[in-house]
Every structure is written in structure tokens, then in C-alpha cells.
PDB file of C-alpha atoms in Angstrom:
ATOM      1  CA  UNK A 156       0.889  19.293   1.158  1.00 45.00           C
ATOM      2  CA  UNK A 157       3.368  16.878   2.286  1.00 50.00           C
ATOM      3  CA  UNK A 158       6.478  17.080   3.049  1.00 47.00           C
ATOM      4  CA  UNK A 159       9.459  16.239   0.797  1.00 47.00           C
ATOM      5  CA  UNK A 160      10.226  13.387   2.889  1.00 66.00           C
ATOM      6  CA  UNK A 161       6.557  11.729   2.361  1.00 77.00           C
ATOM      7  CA  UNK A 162       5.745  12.763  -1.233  1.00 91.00           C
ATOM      8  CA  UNK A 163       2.615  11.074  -2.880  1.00 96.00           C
ATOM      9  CA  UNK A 164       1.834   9.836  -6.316  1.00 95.00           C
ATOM     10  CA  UNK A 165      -0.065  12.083  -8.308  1.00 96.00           C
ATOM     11  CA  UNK A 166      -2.940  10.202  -8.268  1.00 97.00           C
ATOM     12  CA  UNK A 167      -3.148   9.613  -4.605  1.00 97.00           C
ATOM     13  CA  UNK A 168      -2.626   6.602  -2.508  1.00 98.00           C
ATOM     14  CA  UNK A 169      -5.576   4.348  -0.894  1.00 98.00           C
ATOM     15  CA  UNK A 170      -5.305   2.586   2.166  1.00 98.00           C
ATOM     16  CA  UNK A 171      -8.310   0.237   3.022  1.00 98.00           C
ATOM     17  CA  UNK A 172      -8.476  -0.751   6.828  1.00 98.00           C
ATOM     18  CA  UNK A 173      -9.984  -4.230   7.123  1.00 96.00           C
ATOM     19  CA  UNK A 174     -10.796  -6.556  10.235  1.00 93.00           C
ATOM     20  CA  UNK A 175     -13.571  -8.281  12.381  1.00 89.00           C
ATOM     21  CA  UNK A 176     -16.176  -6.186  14.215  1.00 85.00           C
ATOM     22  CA  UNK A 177     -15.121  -4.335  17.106  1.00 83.00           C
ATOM     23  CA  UNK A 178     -11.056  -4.437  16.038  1.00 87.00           C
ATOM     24  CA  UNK A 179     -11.314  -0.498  16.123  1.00 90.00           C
ATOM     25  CA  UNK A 180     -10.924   0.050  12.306  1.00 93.00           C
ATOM     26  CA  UNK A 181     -13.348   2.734  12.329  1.00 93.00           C
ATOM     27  CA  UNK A 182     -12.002   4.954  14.745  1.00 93.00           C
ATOM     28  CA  UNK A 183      -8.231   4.098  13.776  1.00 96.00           C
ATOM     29  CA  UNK A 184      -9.044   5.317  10.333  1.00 97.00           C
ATOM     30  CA  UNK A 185     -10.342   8.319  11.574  1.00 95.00           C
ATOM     31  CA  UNK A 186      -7.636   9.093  13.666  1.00 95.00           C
ATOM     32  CA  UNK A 187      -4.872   8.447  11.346  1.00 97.00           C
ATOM     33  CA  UNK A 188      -7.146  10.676   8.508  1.00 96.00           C
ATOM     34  CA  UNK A 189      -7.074  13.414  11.113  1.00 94.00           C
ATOM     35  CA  UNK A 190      -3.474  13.329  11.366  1.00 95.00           C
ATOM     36  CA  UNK A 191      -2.594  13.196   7.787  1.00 95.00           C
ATOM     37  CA  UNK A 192      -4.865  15.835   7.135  1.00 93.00           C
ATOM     38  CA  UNK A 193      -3.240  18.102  10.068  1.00 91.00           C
ATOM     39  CA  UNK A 194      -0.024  17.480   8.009  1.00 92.00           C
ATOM     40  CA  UNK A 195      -1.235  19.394   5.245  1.00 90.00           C
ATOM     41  CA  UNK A 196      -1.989  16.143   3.455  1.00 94.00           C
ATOM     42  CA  UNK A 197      -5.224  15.738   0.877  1.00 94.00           C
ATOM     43  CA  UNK A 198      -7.309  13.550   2.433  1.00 95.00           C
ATOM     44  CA  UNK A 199     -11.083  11.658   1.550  1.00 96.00           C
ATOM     45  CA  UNK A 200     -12.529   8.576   2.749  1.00 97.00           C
ATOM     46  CA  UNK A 201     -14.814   5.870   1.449  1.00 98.00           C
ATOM     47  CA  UNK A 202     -17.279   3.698   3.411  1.00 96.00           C
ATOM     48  CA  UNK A 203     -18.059   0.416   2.435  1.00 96.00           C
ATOM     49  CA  UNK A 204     -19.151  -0.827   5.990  1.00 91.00           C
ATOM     50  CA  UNK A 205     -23.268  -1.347   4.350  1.00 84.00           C
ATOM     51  CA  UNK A 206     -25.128  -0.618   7.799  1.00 81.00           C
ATOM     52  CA  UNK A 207     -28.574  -2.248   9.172  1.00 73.00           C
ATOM     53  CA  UNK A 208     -32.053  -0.887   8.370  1.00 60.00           C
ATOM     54  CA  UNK A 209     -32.416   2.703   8.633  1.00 61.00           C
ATOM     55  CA  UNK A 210     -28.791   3.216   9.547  1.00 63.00           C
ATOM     56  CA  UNK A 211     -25.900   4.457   7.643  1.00 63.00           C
ATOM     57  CA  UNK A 212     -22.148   3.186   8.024  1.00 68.00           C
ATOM     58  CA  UNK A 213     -20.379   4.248  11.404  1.00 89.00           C
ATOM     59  CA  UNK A 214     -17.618   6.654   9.374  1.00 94.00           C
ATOM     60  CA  UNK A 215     -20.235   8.389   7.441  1.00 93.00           C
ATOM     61  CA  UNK A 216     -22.698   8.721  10.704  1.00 93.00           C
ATOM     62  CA  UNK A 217     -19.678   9.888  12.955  1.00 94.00           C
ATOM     63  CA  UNK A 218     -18.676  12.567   9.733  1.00 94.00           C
ATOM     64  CA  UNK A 219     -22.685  13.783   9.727  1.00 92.00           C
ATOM     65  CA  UNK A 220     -22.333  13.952  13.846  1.00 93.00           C
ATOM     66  CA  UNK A 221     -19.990  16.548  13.380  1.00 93.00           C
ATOM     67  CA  UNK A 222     -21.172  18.701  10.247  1.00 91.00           C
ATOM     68  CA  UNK A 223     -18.077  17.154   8.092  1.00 91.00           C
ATOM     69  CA  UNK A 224     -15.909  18.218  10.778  1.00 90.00           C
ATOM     70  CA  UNK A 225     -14.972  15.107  12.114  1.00 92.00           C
ATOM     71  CA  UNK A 226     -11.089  15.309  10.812  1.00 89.00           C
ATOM     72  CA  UNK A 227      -9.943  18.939  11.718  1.00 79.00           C
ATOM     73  CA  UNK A 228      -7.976  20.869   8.896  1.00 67.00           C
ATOM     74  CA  UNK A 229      -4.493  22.128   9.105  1.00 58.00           C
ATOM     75  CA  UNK A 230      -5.235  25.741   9.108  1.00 50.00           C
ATOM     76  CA  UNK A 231      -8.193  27.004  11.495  1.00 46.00           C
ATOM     77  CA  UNK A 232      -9.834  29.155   8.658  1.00 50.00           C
ATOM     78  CA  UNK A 233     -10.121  26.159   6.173  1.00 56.00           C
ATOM     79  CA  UNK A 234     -13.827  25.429   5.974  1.00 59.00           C
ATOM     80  CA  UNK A 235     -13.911  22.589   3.455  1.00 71.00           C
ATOM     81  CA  UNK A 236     -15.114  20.174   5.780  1.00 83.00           C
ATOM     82  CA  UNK A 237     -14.147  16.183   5.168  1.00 89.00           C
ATOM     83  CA  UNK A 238     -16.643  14.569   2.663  1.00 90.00           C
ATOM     84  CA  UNK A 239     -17.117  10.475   3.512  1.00 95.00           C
ATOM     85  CA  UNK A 240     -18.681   9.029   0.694  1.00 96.00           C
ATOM     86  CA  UNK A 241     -20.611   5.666   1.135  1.00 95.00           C
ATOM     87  CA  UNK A 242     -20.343   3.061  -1.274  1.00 96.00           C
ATOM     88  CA  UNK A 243     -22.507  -0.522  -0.594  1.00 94.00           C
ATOM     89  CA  UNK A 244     -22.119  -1.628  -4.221  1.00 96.00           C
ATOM     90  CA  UNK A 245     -19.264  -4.059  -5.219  1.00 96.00           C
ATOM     91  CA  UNK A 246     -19.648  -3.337  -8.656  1.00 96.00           C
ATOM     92  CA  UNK A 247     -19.516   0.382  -7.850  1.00 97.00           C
ATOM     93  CA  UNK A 248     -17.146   0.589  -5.414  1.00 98.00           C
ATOM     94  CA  UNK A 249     -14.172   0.412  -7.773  1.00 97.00           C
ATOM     95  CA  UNK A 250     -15.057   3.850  -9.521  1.00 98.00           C
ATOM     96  CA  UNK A 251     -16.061   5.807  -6.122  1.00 98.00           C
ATOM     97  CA  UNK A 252     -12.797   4.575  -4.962  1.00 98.00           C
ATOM     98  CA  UNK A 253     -11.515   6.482  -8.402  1.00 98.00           C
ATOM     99  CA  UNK A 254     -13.355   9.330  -7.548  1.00 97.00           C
ATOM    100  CA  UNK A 255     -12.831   9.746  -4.037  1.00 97.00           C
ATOM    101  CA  UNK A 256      -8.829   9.734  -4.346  1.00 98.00           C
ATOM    102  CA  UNK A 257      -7.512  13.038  -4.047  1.00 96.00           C
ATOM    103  CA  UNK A 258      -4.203  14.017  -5.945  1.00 95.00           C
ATOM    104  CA  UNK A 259      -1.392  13.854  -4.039  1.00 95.00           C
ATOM    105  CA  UNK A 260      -3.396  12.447  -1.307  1.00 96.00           C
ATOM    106  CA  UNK A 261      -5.241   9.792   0.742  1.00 97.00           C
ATOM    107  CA  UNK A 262      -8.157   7.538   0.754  1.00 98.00           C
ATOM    108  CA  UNK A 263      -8.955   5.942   3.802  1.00 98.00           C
ATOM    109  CA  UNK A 264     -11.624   3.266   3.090  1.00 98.00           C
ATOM    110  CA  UNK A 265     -13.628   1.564   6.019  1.00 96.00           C
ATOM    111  CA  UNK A 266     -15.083  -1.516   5.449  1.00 96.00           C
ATOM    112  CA  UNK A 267     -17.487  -3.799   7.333  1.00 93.00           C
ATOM    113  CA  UNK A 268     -16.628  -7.012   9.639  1.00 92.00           C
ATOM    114  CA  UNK A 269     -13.965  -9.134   7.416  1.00 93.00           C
ATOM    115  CA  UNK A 270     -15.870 -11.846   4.722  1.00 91.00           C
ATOM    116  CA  UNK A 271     -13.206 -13.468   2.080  1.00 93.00           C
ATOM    117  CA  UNK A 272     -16.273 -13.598  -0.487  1.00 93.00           C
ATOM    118  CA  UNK A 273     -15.147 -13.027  -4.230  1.00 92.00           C
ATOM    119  CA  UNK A 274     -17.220 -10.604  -5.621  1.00 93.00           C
ATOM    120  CA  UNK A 275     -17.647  -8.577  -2.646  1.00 95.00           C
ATOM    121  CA  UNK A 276     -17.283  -4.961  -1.546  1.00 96.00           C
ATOM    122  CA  UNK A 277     -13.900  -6.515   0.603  1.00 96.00           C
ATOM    123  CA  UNK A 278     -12.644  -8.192  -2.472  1.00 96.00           C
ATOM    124  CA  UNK A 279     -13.503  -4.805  -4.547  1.00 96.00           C
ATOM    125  CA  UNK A 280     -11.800  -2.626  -1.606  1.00 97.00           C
ATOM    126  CA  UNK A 281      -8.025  -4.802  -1.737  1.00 97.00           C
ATOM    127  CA  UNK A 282      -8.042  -4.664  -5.434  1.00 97.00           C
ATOM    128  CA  UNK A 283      -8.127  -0.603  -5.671  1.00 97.00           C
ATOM    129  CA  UNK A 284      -6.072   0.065  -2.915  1.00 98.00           C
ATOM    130  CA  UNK A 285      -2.367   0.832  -2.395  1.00 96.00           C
ATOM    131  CA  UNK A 286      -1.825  -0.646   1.049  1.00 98.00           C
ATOM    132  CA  UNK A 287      -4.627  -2.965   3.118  1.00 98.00           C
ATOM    133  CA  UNK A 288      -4.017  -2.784   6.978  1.00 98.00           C
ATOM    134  CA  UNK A 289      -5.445  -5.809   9.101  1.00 97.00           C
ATOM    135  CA  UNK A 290      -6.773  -4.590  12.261  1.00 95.00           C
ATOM    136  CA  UNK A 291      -5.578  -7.454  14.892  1.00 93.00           C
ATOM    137  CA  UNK A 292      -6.283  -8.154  18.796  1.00 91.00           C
ATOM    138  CA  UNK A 293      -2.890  -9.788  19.334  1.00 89.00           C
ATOM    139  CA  UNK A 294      -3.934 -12.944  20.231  1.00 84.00           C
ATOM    140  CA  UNK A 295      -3.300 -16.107  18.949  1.00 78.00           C
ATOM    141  CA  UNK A 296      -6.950 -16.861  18.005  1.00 77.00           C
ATOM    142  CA  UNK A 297      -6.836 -14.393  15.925  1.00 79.00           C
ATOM    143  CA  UNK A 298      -3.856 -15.515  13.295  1.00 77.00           C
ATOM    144  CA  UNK A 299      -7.082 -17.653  11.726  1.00 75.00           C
ATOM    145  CA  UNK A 300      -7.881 -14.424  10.182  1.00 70.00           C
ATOM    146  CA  UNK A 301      -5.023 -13.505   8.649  1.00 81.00           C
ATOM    147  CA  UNK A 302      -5.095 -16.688   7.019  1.00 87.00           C
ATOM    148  CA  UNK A 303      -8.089 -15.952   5.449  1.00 91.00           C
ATOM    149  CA  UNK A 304      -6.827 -12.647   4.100  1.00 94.00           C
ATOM    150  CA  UNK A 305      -4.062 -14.379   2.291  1.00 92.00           C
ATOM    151  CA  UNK A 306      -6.170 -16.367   0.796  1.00 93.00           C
ATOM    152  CA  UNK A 307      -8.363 -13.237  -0.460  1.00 95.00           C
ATOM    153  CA  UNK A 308      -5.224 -11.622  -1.711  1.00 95.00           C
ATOM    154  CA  UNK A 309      -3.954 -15.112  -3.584  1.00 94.00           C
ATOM    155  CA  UNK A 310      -7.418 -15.108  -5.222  1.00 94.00           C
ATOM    156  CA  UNK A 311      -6.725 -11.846  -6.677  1.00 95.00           C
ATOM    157  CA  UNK A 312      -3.711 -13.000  -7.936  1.00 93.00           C
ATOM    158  CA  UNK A 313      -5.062 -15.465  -9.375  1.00 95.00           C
ATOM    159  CA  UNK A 314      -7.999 -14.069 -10.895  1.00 94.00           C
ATOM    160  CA  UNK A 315      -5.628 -10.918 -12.674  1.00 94.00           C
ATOM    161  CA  UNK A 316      -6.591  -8.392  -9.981  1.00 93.00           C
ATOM    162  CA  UNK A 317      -4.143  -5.912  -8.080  1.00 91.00           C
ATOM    163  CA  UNK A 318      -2.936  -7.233  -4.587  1.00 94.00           C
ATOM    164  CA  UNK A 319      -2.151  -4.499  -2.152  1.00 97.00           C
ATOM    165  CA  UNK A 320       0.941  -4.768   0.299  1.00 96.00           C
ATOM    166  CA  UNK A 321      -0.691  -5.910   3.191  1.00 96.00           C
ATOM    167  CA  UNK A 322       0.474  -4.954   6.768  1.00 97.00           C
ATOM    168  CA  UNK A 323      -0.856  -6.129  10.269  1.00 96.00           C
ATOM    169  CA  UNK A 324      -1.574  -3.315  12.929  1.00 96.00           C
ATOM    170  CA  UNK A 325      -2.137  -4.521  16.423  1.00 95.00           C
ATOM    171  CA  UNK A 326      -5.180  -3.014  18.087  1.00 93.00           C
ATOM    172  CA  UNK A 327      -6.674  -2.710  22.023  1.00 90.00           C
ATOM    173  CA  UNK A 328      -3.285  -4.246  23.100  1.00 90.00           C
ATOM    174  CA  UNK A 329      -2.724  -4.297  26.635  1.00 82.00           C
ATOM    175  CA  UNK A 330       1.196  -2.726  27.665  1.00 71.00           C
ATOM    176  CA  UNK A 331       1.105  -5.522  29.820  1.00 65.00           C
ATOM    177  CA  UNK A 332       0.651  -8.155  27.390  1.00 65.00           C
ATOM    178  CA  UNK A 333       3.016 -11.169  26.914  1.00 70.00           C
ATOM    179  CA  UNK A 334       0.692 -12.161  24.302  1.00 71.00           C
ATOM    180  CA  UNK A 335       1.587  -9.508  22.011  1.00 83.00           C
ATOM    181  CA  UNK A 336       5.235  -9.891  21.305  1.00 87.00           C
ATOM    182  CA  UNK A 337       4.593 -13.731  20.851  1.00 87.00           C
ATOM    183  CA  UNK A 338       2.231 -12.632  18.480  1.00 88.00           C
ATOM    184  CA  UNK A 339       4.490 -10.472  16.735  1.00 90.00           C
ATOM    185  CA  UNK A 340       7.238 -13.526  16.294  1.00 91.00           C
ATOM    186  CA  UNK A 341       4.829 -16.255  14.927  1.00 88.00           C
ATOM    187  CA  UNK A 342       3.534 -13.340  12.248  1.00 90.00           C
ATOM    188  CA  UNK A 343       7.327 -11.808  11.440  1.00 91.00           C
ATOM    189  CA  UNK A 344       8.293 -15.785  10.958  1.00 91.00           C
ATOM    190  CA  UNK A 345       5.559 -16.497   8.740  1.00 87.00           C
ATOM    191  CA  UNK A 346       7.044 -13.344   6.640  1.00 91.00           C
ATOM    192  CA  UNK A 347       4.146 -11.375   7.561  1.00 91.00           C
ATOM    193  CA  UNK A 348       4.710  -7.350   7.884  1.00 95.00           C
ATOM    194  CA  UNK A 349       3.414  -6.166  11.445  1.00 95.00           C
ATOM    195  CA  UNK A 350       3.598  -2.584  12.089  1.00 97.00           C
ATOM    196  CA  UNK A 351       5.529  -0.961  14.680  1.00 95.00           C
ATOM    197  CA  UNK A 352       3.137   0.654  16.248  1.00 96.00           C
ATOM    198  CA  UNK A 353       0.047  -0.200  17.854  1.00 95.00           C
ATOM    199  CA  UNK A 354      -3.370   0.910  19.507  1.00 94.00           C
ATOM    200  CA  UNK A 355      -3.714   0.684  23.037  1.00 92.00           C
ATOM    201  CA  UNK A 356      -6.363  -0.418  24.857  1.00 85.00           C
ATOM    202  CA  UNK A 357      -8.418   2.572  26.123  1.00 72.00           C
ATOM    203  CA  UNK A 358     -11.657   1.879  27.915  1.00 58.00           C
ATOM    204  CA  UNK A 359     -11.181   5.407  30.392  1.00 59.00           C
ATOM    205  CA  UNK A 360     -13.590   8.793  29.442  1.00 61.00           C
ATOM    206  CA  UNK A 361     -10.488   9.691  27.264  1.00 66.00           C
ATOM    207  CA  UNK A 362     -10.173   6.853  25.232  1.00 77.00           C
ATOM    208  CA  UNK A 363     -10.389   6.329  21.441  1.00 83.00           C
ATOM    209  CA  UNK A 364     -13.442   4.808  21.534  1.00 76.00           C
ATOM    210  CA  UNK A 365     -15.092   7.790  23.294  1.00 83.00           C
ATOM    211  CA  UNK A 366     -14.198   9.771  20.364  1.00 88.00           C
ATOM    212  CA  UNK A 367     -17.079   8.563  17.892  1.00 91.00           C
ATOM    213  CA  UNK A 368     -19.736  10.938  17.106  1.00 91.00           C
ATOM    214  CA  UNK A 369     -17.660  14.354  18.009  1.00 92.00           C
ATOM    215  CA  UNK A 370     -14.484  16.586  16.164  1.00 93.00           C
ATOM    216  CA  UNK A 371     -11.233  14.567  17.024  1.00 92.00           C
ATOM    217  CA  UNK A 372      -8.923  16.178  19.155  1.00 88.00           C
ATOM    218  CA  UNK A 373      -5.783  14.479  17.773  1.00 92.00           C
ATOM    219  CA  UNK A 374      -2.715  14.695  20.559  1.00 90.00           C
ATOM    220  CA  UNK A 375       0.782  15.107  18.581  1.00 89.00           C
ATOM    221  CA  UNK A 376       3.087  12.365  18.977  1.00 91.00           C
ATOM    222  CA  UNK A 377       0.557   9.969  20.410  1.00 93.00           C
ATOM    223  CA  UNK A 378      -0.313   5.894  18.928  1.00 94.00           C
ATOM    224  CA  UNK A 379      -2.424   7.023  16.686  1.00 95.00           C
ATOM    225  CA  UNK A 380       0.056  10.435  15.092  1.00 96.00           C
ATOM    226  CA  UNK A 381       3.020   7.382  15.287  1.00 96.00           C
ATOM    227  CA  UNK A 382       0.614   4.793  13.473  1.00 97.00           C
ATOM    228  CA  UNK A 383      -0.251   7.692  10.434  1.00 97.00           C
ATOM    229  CA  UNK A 384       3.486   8.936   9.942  1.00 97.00           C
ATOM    230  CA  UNK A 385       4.383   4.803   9.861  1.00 97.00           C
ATOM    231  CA  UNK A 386       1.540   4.155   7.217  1.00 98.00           C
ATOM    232  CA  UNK A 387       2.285   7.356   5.338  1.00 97.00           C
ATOM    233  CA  UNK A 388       5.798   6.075   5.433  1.00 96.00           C
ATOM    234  CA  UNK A 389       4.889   2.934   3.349  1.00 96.00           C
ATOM    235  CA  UNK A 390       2.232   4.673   0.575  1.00 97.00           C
ATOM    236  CA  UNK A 391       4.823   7.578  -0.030  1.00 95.00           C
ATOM    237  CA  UNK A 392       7.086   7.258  -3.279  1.00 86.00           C
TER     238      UNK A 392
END
């Protein structure tokens, strides 16, 4: 359970990761569920990514690759493994969302390439959650699409729905990058929230992206561990 410092409502928290293709959304939700749940933390997941022909989303596939044992469990003997549930429905996401939550928990929800479209799963995903993090390449090509995030959340506003807090978490950021921290300023002026932390850019055999498809082998104190303590830091009570 968690600690006293990172206590959770009741009814559980949801945090739906959202971005283009290829921002690493998948795997970053995986990592940071792996950590939570290492924590002693409930955790479930939800994905809303609807896959091609004869495919099914990449969370759900990488969960089956592994038996459920994608996310390892805090205590060696604990053989519930993780259940990912997939959800392509808008209309039906809202109550798996509901069902998925664990008390005193987490929801992680994946969802597909970003597409402001009212009425979609995307639109569905924001309105049920607690927090919605924007997976971001910091470059400045990419501050188009936070634009058209805002403009989802406004339209839930408008239309009566719940808006999440939305925060910005740079991904595949080069250490060397100027680009980043210029980034970082135009965002933080426009009063948008950017994380911390960030994901580095790992193309080598031991890189994030490698991990899809087997168990995690989460490394304490590492981007990802520092990315799930800052997002449990902003869902806990």
C-alpha cells in the first residue's frame, strides 16, 4: 500500500498518458506502472490504443507476451499477475475506466496517436481521469500539439465534462540538448506544468524501447522510478 507520504483516494486515481505515435507513451506507462506497483501500490491499466486488423493494442500485446507478468509485484510470491483491459468503445470506455480503478490505487490508461475529436475514446479518456500526461519530444514543432490539447480540455469545459490537471513530460530527450530547456521556458511562460523529469533517449540493447514484449526489469532510482514517484506525487491527496 502506499506510503503515508503518497496516500490515495479511496476510489483510486487515473492517469491517462496521451501523445503522437512513437512519443514512448506505451512503454513510459509501463514503466512507471511497474514502479508504483513495486511500491506496494494497487495498480490496473486500460488500453484504448484500438490496433489494426488482427492485432490487439501494444499494452495489452506486451501484458499477453509476458503471461500478465509484464509489471513485476512487490513481493516475489504474489502471483496475481497485472490484468490490461482493452477498451475501443468511446461510449464504453467511461465505465471500464470505473471498473478498472483499483481502491487506493492506479489506472494507467494508454491511448492511441493524439486526435482532438469530441466524442472520441481521447475525449472519453481526459474526462475520467485524475491527471493527463502529454508525452513531448522537446522540440519546438511539437508545442502545435499541446495547443491542440488545450483546446480538447476547453471543450470539456465547455461541454460540462471533468478536465484533468494536465502536465507535460518530455520524452527521447537528448542530455545534450539545448532544445530542451528552451522548450521548457516557452511552456513554463505559457503557464503550462512540465515535469521535472524526463525520458532519455535510449536507442542501445538496454534501452526502454527494448523492453516491449518481456517482464520489466525496473532499476531503482532511474528516469523512469523519478518520473512515477513525481506523478504519484501529484494524484496523491
Amino acid at each position: 500500500m502506499p506510503t503515508p507520504t503518497h496516500k490515495l483516494p479511496t476510489e483510486g486515481a487515473r492517469v491517462v498518458f496521451i501523445g503522437k505515435g512513437g512519443s514512448t507513451k506505451t512503454h513510459t506507462l509501463a514503466h512507471v506502472l511497474g514502479h508504483w506497483s513495486r511500491m506496494g501500490i494497487p495498480v490496473g491499466a486500460v488500453d484504448s490504443d484500438e490496433p489494426g486488423e488482427d492485432e490487439d493494442g501494444s499494452l495489452v500485446t506486451w501484458n499477453q507476451m509476458t503471461n500478465g507478468r509484464m509489471v513485476p509485484t512487490k513481493h516475489a510470491d504474489d502471483e496475481s499477475p497485472l490484468k490490461v483491459k482493452a477498451q475501443y468503445s468511446a461510449l464504453r470506455l467511461p465505465g471500464t475506466i470505473i471498473e478498472e480503478t483499483p481502491e487506493e490505487g492506479i489506472l494507467g490508461i494508454d491511448t492511441g496517436s493524439w486526435a482532438n475529436r469530441p466524442g472520441g475514446t481521447h475525449h472519453s479518456a481526459l474526462a475520467m481521469a485524475s491527471l493527463a500526461v502529454l508525452c513531448l519530444q522537446p522540440h519546438e514543432g511539437e508545442l502545435h500539439r499541446s495547443a491542440s490539447v488545450w483546446a480538447a480540455l476547453k471543450h470539456l469545459e465547455d461541454t460540462g465534462s471533468r478536465r484533468p490537471e494536465l502536465v507535460v513530460l518530455f520524452t527521447r530527450v537528448h542530455h545534450n540538448a539545448k532544445s530542451s530547456g528552451e522548450v521548457r521556458g516557452t511552456m513554463e511562460r505559457s503557464g503550462i506544468t512540465v515535469l521535472d523529469n524526463a525520458v532519455p533517449n535510449q536507442m542501445g540493447e538496454d534501452g526502454y524501447s527494448r523492453a516491449f514484449g518481456k517482464p520489466l526489469e525496473l532499476v531503482e532510482d532511474d528516469p523512469m522510478h523519478k518520473i512515477a514517484v513525481e506523478i504519484l506525487g501529484r494524484v496523491s491527496l
